[in-house]
XYZ file of C-alpha atoms in Angstrom:
736
model
C 24.689 14.646 34.647
C 23.240 12.070 37.103
C 19.843 10.768 36.591
C 17.256 12.238 39.045
C 15.005 9.890 41.011
C 11.354 9.598 40.028
C 8.901 11.990 41.747
C 6.866 10.642 44.588
C 3.144 9.879 43.809
C 0.027 8.901 45.589
C 1.264 5.264 45.658
C 3.883 6.306 48.157
C 1.220 7.066 50.737
C -0.077 3.445 50.642
C 1.435 1.660 53.751
C 3.755 -1.280 53.460
C 4.359 -0.523 49.794
C 1.267 -2.360 48.775
C 0.996 -0.265 45.577
C 4.681 -0.975 44.550
C 6.599 -3.884 43.090
C 8.636 -4.995 46.168
C 9.154 -8.107 48.353
C 6.240 -9.007 50.486
C 8.430 -9.790 53.580
C 5.739 -10.644 56.075
C 3.740 -12.876 53.533
C 7.041 -14.596 52.495
C 7.824 -15.262 56.223
C 4.481 -16.914 56.646
C 5.001 -19.056 53.562
C 8.440 -20.175 54.745
C 7.133 -21.028 58.269
C 4.577 -23.260 56.584
C 7.197 -24.863 54.358
C 9.240 -25.796 57.409
C 6.265 -26.789 59.553
C 7.362 -30.452 59.703
C 10.568 -29.500 61.519
C 9.914 -26.129 63.220
C 11.935 -26.816 66.463
C 15.008 -27.502 64.421
C 14.314 -24.500 62.179
C 14.164 -22.317 65.138
C 17.502 -23.700 66.421
C 19.185 -22.835 63.096
C 17.731 -19.316 63.128
C 18.346 -18.554 66.792
C 21.768 -20.264 67.356
C 23.494 -20.604 64.025
C 25.602 -18.216 61.975
C 23.603 -17.271 58.813
C 24.321 -19.440 55.771
C 22.993 -16.931 53.407
C 25.014 -13.745 52.403
C 28.415 -12.859 53.816
C 27.128 -10.089 55.968
C 27.310 -12.139 58.991
C 24.689 -12.655 61.618
C 24.817 -15.039 64.644
C 21.425 -16.097 65.735
C 19.169 -13.085 65.186
C 21.906 -10.346 65.827
C 25.002 -8.907 64.328
C 27.920 -6.841 65.427
C 26.881 -3.551 63.722
C 23.536 -2.283 65.073
C 21.134 -3.480 67.640
C 17.897 -5.227 66.839
C 16.631 -8.385 65.193
C 18.205 -9.348 61.870
C 16.347 -11.800 59.663
C 16.208 -11.642 55.908
C 14.438 -13.491 53.220
C 17.731 -14.762 51.810
C 18.349 -16.658 54.943
C 14.724 -17.817 55.299
C 14.664 -19.082 51.702
C 17.630 -21.333 52.491
C 16.021 -22.649 55.658
C 14.363 -25.606 54.054
C 17.814 -27.020 52.964
C 18.473 -27.446 56.712
C 15.157 -28.873 57.827
C 14.058 -31.153 54.874
C 14.086 -34.923 55.261
C 16.022 -37.245 53.032
C 14.660 -38.771 49.854
C 14.161 -42.545 49.430
C 17.157 -44.371 47.901
C 14.934 -45.723 45.224
C 14.382 -42.253 43.746
C 17.795 -42.513 41.985
C 17.209 -45.921 40.428
C 16.218 -44.352 37.151
C 17.485 -40.738 36.423
C 15.382 -40.318 33.255
C 12.356 -38.835 35.079
C 14.767 -36.680 37.162
C 16.440 -35.246 34.047
C 13.140 -33.562 33.162
C 13.083 -31.662 36.398
C 14.748 -28.198 36.855
C 17.069 -27.553 39.852
C 14.317 -26.016 41.944
C 12.248 -29.168 41.573
C 15.281 -31.360 42.302
C 15.988 -29.384 45.411
C 12.498 -30.012 46.741
C 12.982 -33.843 46.620
C 14.976 -33.803 49.780
C 18.457 -34.436 51.198
C 20.877 -36.983 49.717
C 20.927 -39.722 52.423
C 23.546 -42.283 51.401
C 26.611 -42.680 49.070
C 25.448 -43.644 45.597
C 27.413 -44.923 42.451
C 26.407 -44.888 38.823
C 28.323 -46.774 36.074
C 28.303 -46.469 32.307
C 25.099 -47.873 30.704
C 23.257 -47.947 34.096
C 19.758 -46.281 34.158
C 20.528 -44.690 37.553
C 22.390 -44.765 40.751
C 22.592 -47.691 43.296
C 23.142 -47.219 46.943
C 26.671 -47.949 48.113
C 28.500 -48.154 51.419
C 30.948 -45.448 52.437
C 33.751 -48.037 52.244
C 32.884 -48.903 48.670
C 32.587 -45.286 47.589
C 35.747 -44.269 49.210
C 37.630 -47.246 47.855
C 36.523 -46.422 44.278
C 37.730 -42.809 44.665
C 41.000 -43.888 46.252
C 41.715 -46.422 43.526
C 41.256 -43.702 40.840
C 43.480 -41.231 42.670
C 46.213 -43.849 43.143
C 46.096 -44.713 39.399
C 46.359 -41.091 38.287
C 49.202 -38.561 38.258
C 48.420 -35.779 40.807
C 48.099 -33.215 38.055
C 45.037 -35.051 36.727
C 42.961 -34.886 39.791
C 41.097 -31.726 40.964
C 38.855 -30.445 43.828
C 36.449 -27.575 43.575
C 34.363 -26.207 46.482
C 31.465 -23.831 46.151
C 30.420 -21.165 48.626
C 27.356 -23.079 49.746
C 27.662 -22.585 53.575
C 30.972 -24.273 53.517
C 32.916 -23.627 56.719
C 36.547 -22.570 57.186
C 37.259 -25.947 58.549
C 36.054 -27.655 55.364
C 38.069 -25.293 53.184
C 41.223 -25.916 55.253
C 40.977 -29.720 55.184
C 40.088 -29.669 51.503
C 43.271 -27.889 50.534
C 45.365 -29.978 52.934
C 43.942 -33.162 51.422
C 44.615 -32.046 47.845
C 48.261 -31.111 48.732
C 48.700 -34.461 50.609
C 47.546 -36.069 47.381
C 50.236 -34.147 45.503
C 48.230 -31.514 43.693
C 47.433 -27.723 43.912
C 44.348 -28.288 41.730
C 42.049 -27.103 44.511
C 39.896 -23.985 43.933
C 36.659 -22.467 45.205
C 33.846 -20.156 44.249
C 35.826 -16.930 45.082
C 37.477 -17.585 41.779
C 34.182 -16.861 40.008
C 33.377 -13.662 41.821
C 36.067 -11.655 43.533
C 39.434 -13.074 42.346
C 40.019 -9.682 40.397
C 39.464 -7.870 43.688
C 42.118 -10.152 45.248
C 44.717 -9.364 42.708
C 44.113 -5.691 42.598
C 43.924 -5.222 46.272
C 47.065 -7.280 47.004
C 48.989 -4.951 44.612
C 47.475 -1.660 45.893
C 47.112 -2.418 49.536
C 48.814 -5.610 50.386
C 45.486 -7.191 51.601
C 42.684 -8.960 49.820
C 39.713 -8.165 51.914
C 37.555 -5.142 52.835
C 39.602 -2.445 54.697
C 36.657 -1.428 56.777
C 33.714 -2.521 58.851
C 29.926 -2.335 58.132
C 29.712 0.194 60.953
C 31.642 2.571 58.757
C 28.620 2.822 56.479
C 26.888 4.999 59.118
C 29.961 7.003 60.110
C 30.663 8.200 56.555
C 29.641 11.122 54.436
C 29.449 9.185 51.185
C 28.717 5.528 50.099
C 29.299 4.700 46.521
C 28.155 1.370 45.080
C 29.787 0.257 41.881
C 28.111 -2.564 40.063
C 26.616 -3.768 43.307
C 23.066 -4.308 44.389
C 22.884 -5.220 48.146
C 19.001 -4.798 48.115
C 18.951 -8.213 46.322
C 22.255 -9.798 47.476
C 22.658 -8.615 51.171
C 19.211 -7.370 52.137
C 20.056 -6.986 55.884
C 22.581 -4.432 54.766
C 19.682 -2.091 53.742
C 19.065 -1.518 57.532
C 22.490 -0.121 57.578
C 21.835 2.238 54.723
C 18.599 3.369 56.374
C 20.638 4.334 59.395
C 23.392 5.900 57.250
C 20.767 8.006 55.462
C 19.337 9.112 58.831
C 22.872 10.288 59.874
C 23.250 12.291 56.697
C 25.329 10.054 54.326
C 24.836 10.398 50.656
C 24.342 7.198 48.625
C 25.573 6.948 45.068
C 24.857 4.164 42.558
C 27.315 3.857 39.596
C 25.403 1.082 37.560
C 23.994 0.658 34.130
C 20.597 -0.132 35.679
C 18.657 1.993 38.325
C 18.003 -0.907 40.635
C 14.616 -0.422 42.098
C 15.614 -1.876 45.446
C 18.404 0.679 45.698
C 15.964 3.457 44.700
C 13.707 2.645 47.576
C 13.514 -0.093 50.115
C 11.068 -1.267 52.783
C 13.013 -2.536 55.800
C 10.489 -4.725 57.679
C 12.048 -4.277 61.136
C 11.996 -0.395 60.959
C 8.560 0.967 61.469
C 8.680 3.989 59.288
C 10.615 2.188 56.472
C 8.141 -0.815 56.677
C 5.215 1.538 56.291
C 6.322 3.947 53.638
C 9.729 2.858 52.478
C 13.071 4.639 52.582
C 14.640 6.445 49.610
C 18.096 5.149 49.339
C 20.001 6.361 46.303
C 20.631 10.115 46.018
C 22.596 9.994 42.781
C 22.537 7.448 39.943
C 25.262 7.528 37.206
C 23.997 5.216 34.337
C 27.444 4.186 33.179
C 27.515 1.919 30.011
C 28.058 -1.792 30.733
C 31.839 -2.155 30.717
C 32.281 1.571 30.883
C 33.371 1.975 34.507
C 37.102 2.315 33.818
C 36.565 5.129 31.347
C 34.191 6.859 33.767
C 36.531 6.562 36.698
C 39.418 7.749 34.562
C 37.348 10.897 33.840
C 36.596 11.482 37.504
C 40.216 10.955 38.555
C 41.420 13.195 35.662
C 39.306 15.997 36.977
C 40.313 15.614 40.647
C 44.010 15.618 39.654
C 43.741 18.604 37.349
C 41.959 20.674 39.953
C 44.124 19.523 42.892
C 41.087 17.946 44.623
C 42.938 15.157 46.216
C 44.690 14.552 49.532
C 48.155 15.710 48.752
C 49.599 14.687 52.293
C 48.338 11.062 51.762
C 49.635 10.920 48.199
C 53.046 12.332 49.041
C 53.662 10.552 52.278
C 51.750 7.232 51.974
C 51.424 6.199 48.353
C 53.522 5.187 45.300
C 53.139 5.375 41.574
C 50.972 8.543 41.662
C 52.953 10.004 38.681
C 52.104 6.998 36.670
C 48.366 7.471 37.296
C 48.605 11.135 36.433
C 50.450 10.411 33.236
C 47.864 7.842 32.313
C 45.134 10.388 32.772
C 46.897 13.083 30.801
C 47.340 10.666 27.962
C 43.523 10.214 27.532
C 41.298 12.503 25.551
C 37.882 13.451 26.831
C 36.057 12.267 23.752
C 37.392 8.665 24.173
C 36.485 8.669 27.942
C 32.915 9.943 27.202
C 32.468 7.348 24.529
C 33.812 4.485 26.615
C 31.775 5.542 29.703
C 28.550 6.200 27.918
C 28.299 9.388 29.973
C 29.526 12.937 29.425
C 32.209 14.974 31.099
C 29.549 16.839 33.129
C 28.589 13.555 34.852
C 32.254 12.790 35.613
C 32.629 16.313 37.080
C 29.531 15.812 39.231
C 30.820 12.744 40.852
C 34.339 14.299 41.249
C 32.687 17.212 43.076
C 30.846 14.822 45.346
C 34.017 12.929 46.185
C 35.899 16.225 46.754
C 33.373 17.547 49.125
C 33.212 14.423 51.218
C 35.405 14.208 54.329
C 35.068 10.464 54.335
C 33.862 7.776 52.004
C 33.118 4.085 51.514
C 33.442 2.525 48.084
C 31.660 -0.788 47.579
C 31.730 -3.001 44.677
C 30.633 -6.456 43.546
C 30.318 -8.683 40.483
C 29.035 -6.045 38.223
C 32.744 -4.793 38.401
C 34.652 -8.008 38.659
C 32.985 -10.469 36.166
C 34.554 -8.813 33.130
C 37.723 -9.546 31.183
C 39.081 -6.348 32.642
C 37.603 -6.838 36.103
C 41.005 -6.422 37.903
C 41.636 -3.179 36.132
C 38.182 -1.976 37.036
C 38.759 -2.769 40.716
C 42.084 -0.989 40.533
C 40.406 2.221 39.273
C 38.037 2.224 42.250
C 41.013 1.753 44.494
C 42.838 4.649 42.677
C 39.845 6.957 43.316
C 39.611 6.048 46.957
C 43.280 6.429 47.566
C 43.376 9.782 45.964
C 41.156 11.106 48.783
C 42.750 8.911 51.531
C 39.443 7.011 52.028
C 41.137 4.097 53.812
C 42.429 3.074 57.227
C 40.183 5.527 59.253
C 36.712 5.843 60.501
C 33.969 6.309 58.005
C 36.286 5.229 55.169
C 36.878 1.964 53.392
C 37.404 0.030 50.157
C 34.969 -2.814 50.303
C 34.571 -5.778 47.919
C 31.206 -7.046 49.178
C 30.727 -10.759 49.384
C 27.462 -12.461 48.291
C 27.842 -15.892 49.963
C 28.488 -16.755 53.502
C 31.392 -19.132 53.024
C 33.361 -17.490 50.291
C 35.617 -15.069 52.146
C 37.352 -17.761 54.059
C 37.946 -19.929 50.989
C 41.163 -18.435 49.740
C 42.260 -17.474 53.088
C 42.241 -21.133 54.194
C 44.274 -21.948 50.995
C 41.526 -23.730 49.028
C 42.734 -21.833 46.040
C 44.833 -22.906 43.119
C 47.105 -19.963 43.282
C 47.803 -19.536 46.979
C 48.576 -21.489 50.121
C 46.904 -20.949 53.504
C 46.992 -17.331 54.513
C 47.065 -16.099 50.857
C 50.807 -17.016 50.714
C 51.869 -17.305 47.026
C 52.644 -20.798 45.627
C 56.377 -21.085 45.050
C 59.348 -23.298 45.943
C 60.178 -21.517 49.147
C 56.644 -21.455 50.486
C 55.914 -25.061 49.427
C 59.015 -26.228 51.316
C 57.927 -24.212 54.463
C 54.462 -25.692 54.335
C 55.785 -29.173 53.728
C 57.975 -28.922 56.773
C 54.922 -28.013 58.912
C 52.780 -30.785 57.424
C 55.236 -33.499 57.306
C 54.676 -34.536 53.625
C 55.821 -32.947 50.247
C 53.754 -30.011 48.992
C 53.678 -29.181 45.216
C 55.209 -25.826 44.336
C 53.565 -25.050 41.078
C 50.135 -23.254 40.947
C 47.209 -25.566 40.168
C 44.146 -25.391 37.945
C 41.565 -22.761 38.614
C 37.874 -23.798 38.461
C 37.467 -22.722 34.781
C 40.815 -24.449 33.937
C 39.593 -27.631 35.428
C 36.777 -27.667 32.890
C 39.182 -26.760 30.125
C 41.439 -29.694 31.078
C 38.480 -32.057 31.177
C 37.532 -30.973 27.651
C 41.018 -31.994 26.564
C 40.867 -35.290 28.219
C 43.497 -34.237 30.887
C 41.558 -34.828 34.048
C 40.936 -38.202 35.633
C 38.950 -37.165 38.674
C 36.964 -34.093 39.638
C 35.587 -33.851 43.152
C 33.013 -31.132 43.533
C 31.905 -30.042 46.981
C 28.603 -28.451 46.181
C 28.454 -26.177 43.160
C 27.139 -26.739 39.772
C 29.517 -25.989 36.873
C 26.749 -26.756 34.456
C 24.908 -23.606 35.636
C 27.698 -21.339 36.934
C 30.143 -21.406 34.011
C 29.699 -19.928 30.511
C 28.499 -22.094 27.655
C 26.619 -24.973 29.424
C 26.775 -27.299 26.410
C 30.601 -27.073 26.442
C 30.616 -27.716 30.207
C 28.443 -30.711 29.833
C 30.599 -32.220 27.044
C 33.717 -31.527 29.135
C 32.359 -33.206 32.252
C 31.268 -36.212 30.432
C 34.941 -36.911 29.562
C 36.126 -37.117 33.144
C 36.559 -40.785 34.127
C 35.380 -40.346 37.733
C 33.402 -37.525 39.067
C 32.497 -37.058 42.781
C 29.644 -34.831 43.875
C 29.643 -34.158 47.624
C 26.424 -32.303 48.449
C 23.319 -32.129 50.398
C 20.819 -32.003 47.577
C 20.524 -33.121 43.885
C 21.548 -30.976 40.980
C 21.400 -31.585 37.228
C 25.087 -31.855 36.733
C 25.004 -35.103 38.722
C 23.147 -36.754 35.822
C 25.715 -36.100 33.173
C 26.521 -39.562 31.859
C 29.516 -41.267 33.615
C 32.671 -42.040 31.695
C 33.718 -44.620 34.317
C 31.731 -43.641 37.409
C 29.829 -40.989 39.100
C 29.887 -40.905 42.918
C 27.423 -39.053 45.235
C 28.498 -38.390 48.644
C 26.001 -37.104 51.324
C 27.210 -34.121 53.301
C 26.085 -32.639 56.568
C 25.100 -29.050 56.663
C 27.083 -26.275 58.307
C 24.789 -26.657 61.356
C 25.139 -30.360 61.614
C 28.947 -30.369 61.290
C 30.740 -32.257 63.999
C 32.338 -29.909 66.461
C 30.681 -26.807 65.060
C 32.208 -24.587 62.461
C 33.321 -21.077 61.527
C 32.579 -18.612 58.821
C 34.291 -15.412 57.785
C 32.118 -12.515 56.819
C 32.632 -9.600 54.388
C 34.042 -7.463 57.162
C 36.641 -10.145 58.112
C 34.699 -11.301 61.162
C 35.244 -14.985 61.992
C 32.151 -16.381 63.670
C 31.567 -19.687 65.400
C 28.395 -21.593 64.651
C 27.697 -24.451 67.247
C 26.855 -27.986 66.227
C 23.078 -28.452 66.136
C 22.535 -32.250 66.414
C 20.770 -33.764 63.571
C 21.602 -36.864 61.474
C 20.184 -37.255 57.962
C 20.854 -40.773 56.682
C 24.552 -41.468 56.602
C 25.733 -37.947 55.920
C 29.177 -37.061 57.162
C 30.739 -33.647 58.037
C 32.220 -32.178 54.817
C 35.709 -31.880 56.280
C 35.499 -35.483 57.508
C 34.665 -36.780 53.995
C 37.687 -35.027 52.586
C 39.900 -36.426 55.219
C 38.505 -39.773 54.741
C 39.365 -39.718 51.085
C 42.982 -38.749 51.854
C 43.281 -41.608 54.377
C 41.727 -44.059 51.976
C 44.492 -43.312 49.489
C 47.171 -43.706 52.164
C 45.813 -45.388 55.271
C 49.167 -45.149 57.082
C 49.007 -41.293 57.158
C 46.203 -40.984 59.643
C 48.270 -39.643 62.538
C 50.409 -37.508 60.294
C 47.395 -35.863 58.569
C 45.679 -34.805 61.756
C 42.453 -32.771 61.489
C 40.563 -35.320 63.440
C 37.935 -32.942 64.896
C 36.550 -29.362 64.712
C 38.761 -28.055 67.601
C 41.824 -29.797 66.231
C 41.254 -28.271 62.794
C 40.958 -24.793 64.332
C 44.097 -25.242 66.312
C 45.840 -26.096 63.095
C 44.391 -23.134 61.269
C 45.618 -20.826 64.041
C 49.192 -22.275 63.878
C 49.371 -21.983 60.063
C 47.552 -18.700 59.375
C 48.649 -15.838 61.636
C 45.732 -13.638 60.999
C 43.478 -16.462 62.331
C 45.322 -17.015 65.512
C 42.234 -16.359 67.589
C 40.132 -19.073 65.841
C 41.346 -21.673 68.339
C 39.422 -19.645 71.051
C 36.108 -19.945 69.302
C 33.812 -22.704 70.879
C 30.460 -21.198 71.770
C 27.596 -19.425 70.092
C 28.421 -15.715 69.661
C 32.159 -16.263 69.804
C 33.851 -14.113 67.100
C 36.731 -11.891 66.315
C 37.598 -9.485 63.375
C 41.046 -10.177 62.047
C 43.104 -7.049 61.387
C 40.854 -4.902 63.562
C 38.131 -2.453 62.497
C 40.384 -1.063 59.684
C 43.117 -2.491 57.530
C 45.725 0.160 56.682
C 45.148 1.910 59.974
C 47.477 4.774 60.440
C 48.073 4.643 56.695
C 50.473 1.777 57.159
C 50.001 -0.840 54.442
C 51.025 -4.515 54.041
C 52.921 -3.882 50.907
C 56.616 -4.341 50.422
C 57.300 -0.605 50.959
C 54.510 0.043 53.408
C 52.714 2.351 50.938
C 49.484 2.240 49.036
C 50.129 1.711 45.257
C 48.338 3.527 42.413
C 48.324 1.909 39.051
C 47.386 3.171 35.637
C 45.357 0.594 33.597
C 44.672 0.268 29.919
C 41.393 1.866 28.648
C 39.297 -0.826 27.139
C 38.399 -0.271 23.608
C 34.674 0.591 23.190
C 32.705 -1.580 20.815
C 31.937 -0.385 17.316
C 28.569 1.245 16.698
C 27.287 -1.588 14.575
C 23.748 -2.000 16.018
C 24.768 -4.656 18.451
C 24.294 -4.457 22.184
C 26.419 -5.075 25.314
C 24.801 -7.907 27.222
C 25.366 -8.499 30.883
C 23.896 -11.199 33.220
C 22.063 -10.338 36.417
C 20.531 -12.036 39.495
C 16.836 -12.244 40.325
C 15.224 -13.944 43.349
C 17.920 -16.506 43.779
C 20.872 -17.638 45.816
C 23.791 -18.331 43.539
C 22.332 -20.637 40.847
C 19.378 -21.692 43.181
C 16.311 -19.933 41.822
C 13.436 -19.241 44.254
C 10.836 -17.388 42.174
C 10.020 -17.006 38.547
C 9.259 -13.292 39.209
C 11.848 -10.981 40.819
C 10.010 -9.165 43.594
C 12.324 -6.094 43.326
C 12.037 -5.509 39.518
C 8.798 -7.383 38.588
C 10.749 -9.131 35.822
C 10.196 -12.762 34.867
C 13.165 -15.030 34.391
C 13.022 -14.571 30.586
C 13.020 -10.854 30.714
C 15.348 -8.886 28.434
C 16.042 -5.583 30.218
C 16.263 -2.759 27.598
C 16.209 0.982 27.540
C 12.771 2.279 26.240
C 14.440 4.401 23.583
C 16.423 1.462 22.312
C 13.235 -0.617 22.160
C 11.401 2.197 20.238
C 14.260 2.346 17.714
C 13.632 -1.367 17.034
C 9.851 -1.075 17.002
C 9.573 -3.294 20.050
C 7.116 -3.012 22.896
C 6.987 -4.389 26.518
C 6.311 -8.101 26.327
C 7.257 -8.622 22.731
C 9.178 -11.960 22.243
C 12.699 -11.496 20.933
C 15.792 -13.507 20.290
C 19.291 -12.479 21.264
C 21.988 -14.062 19.285
C 25.770 -14.079 18.614
C 28.260 -16.680 17.400
C 27.975 -18.444 20.781
C 24.378 -19.128 20.844
C 20.775 -17.992 20.975
C 18.457 -16.869 23.815
C 14.808 -16.279 23.540
C 13.018 -13.862 25.929
C 10.640 -11.011 26.246
C 11.131 -7.337 26.223
C 11.216 -5.686 29.660
C 11.455 -1.916 29.510
C 13.810 -0.638 32.141
C 15.888 2.439 33.368
C 19.117 1.122 31.922
C 21.925 2.704 29.989
C 21.324 2.902 26.278
C 23.123 0.243 24.269
C 22.934 -2.125 27.255
C 20.878 -5.170 27.770
C 20.561 -7.500 30.787
C 19.164 -11.059 31.133
C 19.142 -13.401 34.143
C 21.949 -15.605 35.114
C 22.333 -18.625 34.623
C 19.906 -18.706 31.817
C 21.870 -16.188 29.766
C 25.027 -18.285 29.949
C 24.152 -19.770 26.608
C 25.376 -16.565 25.108
C 28.631 -16.309 26.994
C 31.739 -17.780 25.519
C 34.118 -19.863 27.414
C 37.880 -19.039 27.717
C 37.448 -15.261 28.054
C 38.755 -14.358 31.521
C 40.247 -11.516 33.634
C 43.954 -11.950 33.443
C 44.481 -10.769 37.011
C 42.038 -13.226 38.747
C 40.908 -15.737 36.164
C 37.165 -14.896 36.616
C 35.137 -15.663 33.440
C 33.711 -12.653 31.488
C 29.946 -12.910 31.879
C 29.197 -10.315 29.213
C 28.863 -10.489 25.462
C 27.981 -8.592 22.286
C 24.628 -9.623 20.936
C 21.982 -8.653 18.314
C 18.422 -8.739 18.838
C 15.566 -9.591 16.497
C 11.836 -10.336 16.972
C 11.046 -14.007 17.713
């Protein structure tokens, strides 16, 4: 059965949650205001006029398109200093040895990168260079290399659709499809599964459906930490009668109760969020969902009209369920048949439902199959294409949804068009230059190629492979072998200090808000929003799209007119012409301008963008549960951070420090371990030292913070559908 929520106590009568472990919203706001005191007028412009550069929920200024009221979260506020800080002095980079002793949080506080810099082998640090010199060095290396030996990777760090689009065009102009972005590391399994099942690779619903629905189920997702403004939507959904379910190994405290600062009653006494918690074993989602679906099918608790008239391959799914025994499902799920029946009954009794999932589902070697099982469950009840219903891969970063849609992806062209001979020829005809027709290297494959000595140039727009990919020592060694590395960014990170093989080039970028001609972002709910240019010049920083265009033209200076993309409006015109779903983007030019491509619901009228117009079920393989040998299933989690940027040593939602090892109290007791005991986690990959943190987590499961826990994660283990690394491992634990 599901786990019941803890009983309320006297602490719940204390206003503002002062007796609880929780974010101190108002205190944090005051701290952040002080931190930005040297540039408050510009900070206010960013907050009041810009499109949020935090999560992918999507606010413009202080409002959104879902409910009325002011929207301002700590995720956005914590990022504010990146947009207001001054530049550091060029002399800072003359000797990197002192900088190598700083962590990334300390490096971030040094200030913005003001000029291009170059470092050669044997040099103590970087010297300031002109843009012409930096671009000439990069162009020389590109001209001397076969196209398959150059690569571009873009993070989701507030990158605009315009930058993504120009990046992919520049890469293909240079003859390579080796261009990828951070979507690969989070929701690529969702893309693959949803394209098969629905013909689309984005959420089918809107955020407003959260408060029109009977049931909201979160699978491996924690919006209290990742999309905190969304908690206001959940408070409203609860007020309107929606039930909230959490299918997750850990009972996330922020999902148990949350204090929304802009809601008076919630700010005072908090709002209970989750009604039912199913503590599935880590990696047990497929088995658990198979059990739920098996019960629904056996009892006829599914939408027969939808299945008969609007779906395909239902018989395949039913046969897959019939072939599975209950004991293997219970063992794989870490939960009994009664729990599966309880969720099945909740789904049966709901007239509408929204299923939400995130990286707790996707960042597994079988992530695509886990997404497919969520889709299977939603489709059984027809929870798609109508009000109060939806299948929603929730995005964590503001720039990531548009990345693949703009074509900055090794496996698709703009618009999500597959890379093949026919589509390459069509794109080449439009662009006026040859476009390669073979898929390129994904982000992880770029590092693998570097390790084999098969990459001559890697151009990173933001990001930090050293912290975001498994096995950081392997990543460091691989990147050291790349002859020329280019890091285009606004701040310093430790991967920039990896010794150069021939040269490391730093290129100063403008922020989203400084971008010439303004820029656009696509939110989780497919809303494309315009953020106006907020004039500010830091050193010699250039717009990110302009840097990428400049590199292409430095390689072939005669191609300027043919390449195009010479301004924000021109880029949006081209996007509109190349990507039909984005046809309205050319109309965006002022603050507040936005459109939602595909309308409120994809699959409306139960008409799907698949070849036959039907939604497709698919039976997946049941993962083999690990042997009961005394080891644990380890997963990585986020704390108070944005991507790999850490903002606090203690997570205000859980009270856990960065070295915490989350463990079930009964598992700890079996090992004679108490809270705070120092322990070591180890496997063939590496060793991690931390401290015991007793937590409501499924037995046999451990969690540690990411990216610190990446030392235990092996490289090369990926989801076959999307290519996302598996950020989980089997480990043993011993006193340290």
